[in-house]
Amino acid sequence: NAGVTQTPKFRILKIGQSMTLQCTQDMNHNYMYWYRQDPGMGLKLIYYSVGAGITDKGEVPNGYNVSRSTTEDFPLRLELAAPSQTSVYFCASTKGGDGPGELFFGEGSRLTVL
Amino acid sequence: RKEVEQDPGPFNVPEGATVAFNCTYSNSASQSFFWYRQDCRKEPKLLMSVYSSGNEDGRFTAQLNRASQYISLLIRDSKLSDSATYLCVTNGQNFVFGPGTRLSVLP
């Protein structure tokens, strides 16, 4: 019963480095999301996808890129990491279709940029 | 103004107390409403959906007032295990999360 799987769980980056956060789900969900959560704050939407080949910007997309080549995978790319990108990143998915259902989250990826 | 606002908290209550959380939302086009629970350093998990008629799940009762754009969550007979942050969530085009209200239930 894997659900939503994120890797890595922890990562330290130097300013200017790049990396990809991986997210995969095995529930055949159409909708996938990337959020970031800063300490004591709510979740902010970075990017989302309503199906393979379709992606859209959320509230805070600057500094990030995504792709959705398959239903299962939704990687988040950080280019030129900055200290402001230090955060906890959550990937989530839901079936979509007839109204919103439950959002299922991965365990999160804790990123520190030094 | 934030799209979803919640009581700032934290709430510190003794075991057995009744505690109420309030939430307001600004987007009148929001169609679905939820309460999520987030334990410290963990991912959010669905606690319950919120329906216009109000709904109850054991010790938890959720209510929605669309006219006032207000959502509430009531926890009765609180347990130590209820300690967590409670997130109010709306869904129109996308899910929008409130900042959360932290609850600590004390022995």
Short mmCIF file of C-alpha atoms in Angstrom, two decimals:
data_model
loop_
_atom_site.label_atom_id
_atom_site.label_comp_id
_atom_site.label_asym_id
_atom_site.label_seq_id
_atom_site.Cartn_x
_atom_site.Cartn_y
_atom_site.Cartn_z
CA ASN A 1 0.00 0.00 0.00
CA ALA A 2 2.54 2.61 -1.12
CA GLY A 3 0.22 5.58 -1.88
CA VAL A 4 2.33 8.68 -2.58
CA THR A 5 6.08 8.23 -2.34
CA GLN A 6 8.54 11.11 -2.21
CA THR A 7 12.31 11.03 -2.38
CA PRO A 8 14.60 12.15 -0.91
CA LYS A 9 13.27 12.70 2.62
CA PHE A 10 16.09 15.08 3.51
CA ARG A 11 18.56 17.07 1.45
CA ILE A 12 21.04 19.88 2.01
CA LEU A 13 21.93 21.98 -1.00
CA LYS A 14 24.41 24.75 -1.57
CA ILE A 15 23.24 28.02 -3.09
CA GLY A 16 23.13 27.70 -6.87
CA GLN A 17 22.89 23.91 -6.98
CA SER A 18 20.03 22.14 -8.70
CA MET A 19 18.08 19.06 -7.76
CA THR A 20 14.90 17.12 -8.47
CA LEU A 21 12.38 15.99 -5.88
CA GLN A 22 10.74 12.79 -7.01
CA CYS A 23 7.07 11.97 -6.47
CA THR A 24 5.22 8.87 -7.58
CA GLN A 25 1.75 7.55 -6.80
CA ASP A 26 0.28 4.11 -7.41
CA MET A 27 -3.41 4.98 -7.02
CA ASN A 28 -4.00 5.94 -10.69
CA HIS A 29 -4.88 9.47 -9.59
CA ASN A 30 -5.21 12.11 -12.29
CA TYR A 31 -4.52 15.16 -10.15
CA MET A 32 -1.13 15.75 -8.57
CA TYR A 33 0.21 18.71 -6.60
CA TRP A 34 3.40 20.10 -5.14
CA TYR A 35 3.19 22.24 -1.98
CA ARG A 36 5.77 23.88 0.20
CA GLN A 37 5.31 24.49 3.90
CA ASP A 38 7.45 26.96 5.79
CA PRO A 39 7.69 26.71 9.60
CA GLY A 40 4.41 27.68 11.29
CA MET A 41 2.75 28.40 7.96
CA GLY A 42 0.14 26.78 5.80
CA LEU A 43 0.78 24.89 2.59
CA LYS A 44 1.38 26.95 -0.54
CA LEU A 45 0.76 25.47 -3.98
CA ILE A 46 3.79 25.47 -6.27
CA TYR A 47 2.55 23.54 -9.33
CA TYR A 48 -0.21 21.13 -10.13
CA SER A 49 -1.21 18.72 -12.87
CA VAL A 50 -4.63 17.43 -13.90
CA GLY A 51 -3.25 14.62 -16.02
CA ALA A 52 -0.25 13.36 -17.97
CA GLY A 53 1.18 16.07 -20.19
CA ILE A 54 -0.66 18.91 -18.41
CA THR A 55 0.88 21.16 -15.78
CA ASP A 56 -0.04 24.54 -14.35
CA LYS A 57 1.45 27.12 -12.03
CA GLY A 58 0.19 27.53 -8.51
CA GLU A 59 0.67 30.37 -6.05
CA VAL A 60 4.49 30.25 -5.76
CA PRO A 61 6.01 28.73 -8.94
CA ASN A 62 9.11 30.92 -9.29
CA GLY A 63 12.35 28.96 -9.07
CA TYR A 64 10.68 25.61 -9.80
CA ASN A 65 9.74 23.47 -12.77
CA VAL A 66 7.67 20.32 -13.15
CA SER A 67 6.84 17.72 -15.74
CA ARG A 68 4.17 15.03 -15.97
CA SER A 69 5.14 12.48 -18.57
CA THR A 70 3.21 9.65 -16.91
CA THR A 71 0.16 9.42 -14.65
CA GLU A 72 2.31 8.06 -11.82
CA ASP A 73 5.20 10.52 -11.69
CA PHE A 74 5.35 14.26 -10.98
CA PRO A 75 8.93 15.41 -10.32
CA LEU A 76 9.71 18.91 -9.04
CA ARG A 77 12.92 20.53 -10.29
CA LEU A 78 14.74 23.27 -8.38
CA GLU A 79 17.12 25.26 -10.50
CA LEU A 80 19.74 27.53 -8.88
CA ALA A 81 18.71 26.83 -5.28
CA ALA A 82 18.32 29.84 -2.98
CA PRO A 83 18.02 30.05 0.83
CA SER A 84 14.38 31.15 0.36
CA GLN A 85 13.67 27.64 -0.95
CA THR A 86 14.49 26.09 2.41
CA SER A 87 11.22 24.42 3.28
CA VAL A 88 9.32 21.16 3.57
CA TYR A 89 7.93 20.02 0.24
CA PHE A 90 4.84 17.83 0.01
CA CYS A 91 3.56 16.02 -3.03
CA ALA A 92 -0.12 15.10 -3.05
CA SER A 93 -2.61 13.42 -5.33
CA THR A 94 -6.34 12.97 -5.72
CA LYS A 95 -8.51 11.15 -8.19
CA GLY A 96 -10.23 14.24 -9.65
CA GLY A 97 -13.18 13.69 -11.96
CA ASP A 98 -16.56 14.01 -10.24
CA GLY A 99 -15.69 16.57 -7.61
CA PRO A 100 -12.69 16.66 -5.32
CA GLY A 101 -11.93 13.75 -3.14
CA GLU A 102 -9.40 13.21 -0.43
CA LEU A 103 -5.91 14.56 -0.96
CA PHE A 104 -3.27 11.94 -0.26
CA PHE A 105 0.12 13.26 0.75
CA GLY A 106 3.63 11.91 0.61
CA GLU A 107 5.71 12.04 3.79
CA GLY A 108 7.47 15.21 2.71
CA SER A 109 10.96 16.21 1.63
CA ARG A 110 12.89 18.50 3.96
CA LEU A 111 15.21 20.75 1.97
CA THR A 112 17.81 23.11 3.41
CA VAL A 113 19.71 25.53 1.17
CA LEU A 114 22.90 26.92 2.68
CA ARG B 1 -6.65 39.17 3.06
CA LYS B 2 -5.74 35.46 3.10
CA GLU B 3 -8.12 33.19 1.25
CA VAL B 4 -8.57 30.89 4.25
CA GLU B 5 -8.12 32.19 7.79
CA GLN B 6 -8.15 30.29 11.06
CA ASP B 7 -7.89 30.98 14.79
CA PRO B 8 -4.21 31.76 15.43
CA GLY B 9 -3.84 29.42 18.40
CA PRO B 10 -2.21 27.61 20.02
CA PHE B 11 -4.99 26.09 22.08
CA ASN B 12 -3.89 24.40 25.30
CA VAL B 13 -6.72 22.42 26.88
CA PRO B 14 -7.00 19.73 29.56
CA GLU B 15 -8.01 16.20 28.70
CA GLY B 16 -11.77 15.86 28.44
CA ALA B 17 -12.33 19.46 27.39
CA THR B 18 -14.41 20.56 24.43
CA VAL B 19 -12.57 22.72 21.93
CA ALA B 20 -13.85 24.60 18.89
CA PHE B 21 -11.92 25.74 15.86
CA ASN B 22 -13.12 28.47 13.54
CA CYS B 23 -12.31 29.11 9.92
CA THR B 24 -13.43 31.69 7.38
CA TYR B 25 -12.87 31.69 3.63
CA SER B 26 -13.06 34.51 1.12
CA ASN B 27 -13.69 32.70 -2.17
CA SER B 28 -17.45 32.36 -2.56
CA ALA B 29 -16.85 29.97 -5.47
CA SER B 30 -15.37 27.36 -3.12
CA GLN B 31 -17.28 24.12 -3.52
CA SER B 32 -15.83 21.65 -1.06
CA PHE B 33 -14.56 21.95 2.47
CA PHE B 34 -12.40 19.80 4.68
CA TRP B 35 -10.56 19.57 7.98
CA TYR B 36 -7.11 18.01 7.83
CA ARG B 37 -4.94 17.05 10.76
CA GLN B 38 -1.16 17.44 10.74
CA ASP B 39 1.04 15.92 13.39
CA CYS B 40 4.40 17.51 14.11
CA ARG B 41 6.83 16.99 11.21
CA LYS B 42 4.33 14.76 9.39
CA GLU B 43 2.16 15.10 6.32
CA PRO B 44 -1.45 16.35 6.56
CA LYS B 45 -4.16 13.70 6.68
CA LEU B 46 -7.87 14.06 6.08
CA LEU B 47 -9.85 14.31 9.31
CA MET B 48 -13.26 14.88 7.77
CA SER B 49 -15.12 16.50 4.93
CA VAL B 50 -17.57 19.27 5.80
CA TYR B 51 -21.10 19.29 4.43
CA SER B 52 -23.72 22.02 4.44
CA SER B 53 -26.00 19.95 6.66
CA GLY B 54 -23.22 19.51 9.22
CA ASN B 55 -21.66 16.15 9.95
CA GLU B 56 -20.36 14.21 12.89
CA ASP B 57 -17.74 11.51 13.24
CA GLY B 58 -17.51 10.24 16.79
CA ARG B 59 -16.20 13.07 18.96
CA PHE B 60 -15.76 15.39 15.98
CA THR B 61 -18.46 17.66 14.55
CA ALA B 62 -17.99 19.88 11.52
CA GLN B 63 -20.31 22.63 10.36
CA LEU B 64 -20.45 24.86 7.30
CA ASN B 65 -22.27 28.15 6.85
CA ARG B 66 -22.03 29.10 3.18
CA ALA B 67 -23.80 32.44 3.67
CA SER B 68 -21.23 33.55 6.25
CA GLN B 69 -18.39 31.64 4.55
CA TYR B 70 -17.58 30.06 7.87
CA ILE B 71 -16.49 26.55 8.83
CA SER B 72 -16.13 25.10 12.31
CA LEU B 73 -14.76 21.98 13.96
CA LEU B 74 -15.80 20.88 17.44
CA ILE B 75 -13.87 18.25 19.36
CA ARG B 76 -15.59 16.81 22.42
CA ASP B 77 -13.92 14.90 25.26
CA SER B 78 -10.47 15.71 23.92
CA LYS B 79 -7.71 13.11 24.20
CA LEU B 80 -3.95 13.47 24.45
CA SER B 81 -3.79 11.93 20.98
CA ASP B 82 -5.81 14.84 19.55
CA SER B 83 -2.75 17.08 19.96
CA ALA B 84 -1.91 18.24 16.44
CA THR B 85 -2.38 21.14 14.05
CA TYR B 86 -5.80 21.35 12.43
CA LEU B 87 -5.94 22.71 8.90
CA CYS B 88 -9.05 24.18 7.31
CA VAL B 89 -9.13 23.46 3.56
CA THR B 90 -11.37 24.68 0.77
CA ASN B 91 -11.56 23.58 -2.83
CA GLY B 92 -12.74 25.62 -5.80
CA GLN B 93 -10.30 25.41 -8.66
CA ASN B 94 -7.64 24.09 -6.31
CA PHE B 95 -7.25 23.09 -2.70
CA VAL B 96 -6.45 26.10 -0.48
CA PHE B 97 -5.06 25.51 2.99
CA GLY B 98 -5.45 27.72 6.02
CA PRO B 99 -2.39 28.31 8.23
CA GLY B 100 -3.63 25.84 10.83
CA THR B 101 -4.45 26.00 14.51
CA ARG B 102 -2.26 24.03 16.90
CA LEU B 103 -3.94 22.09 19.67
CA SER B 104 -2.16 20.72 22.72
CA VAL B 105 -4.22 18.49 25.01
CA LEU B 106 -2.66 18.41 28.45
CA PRO B 107 -2.88 15.58 31.01
#
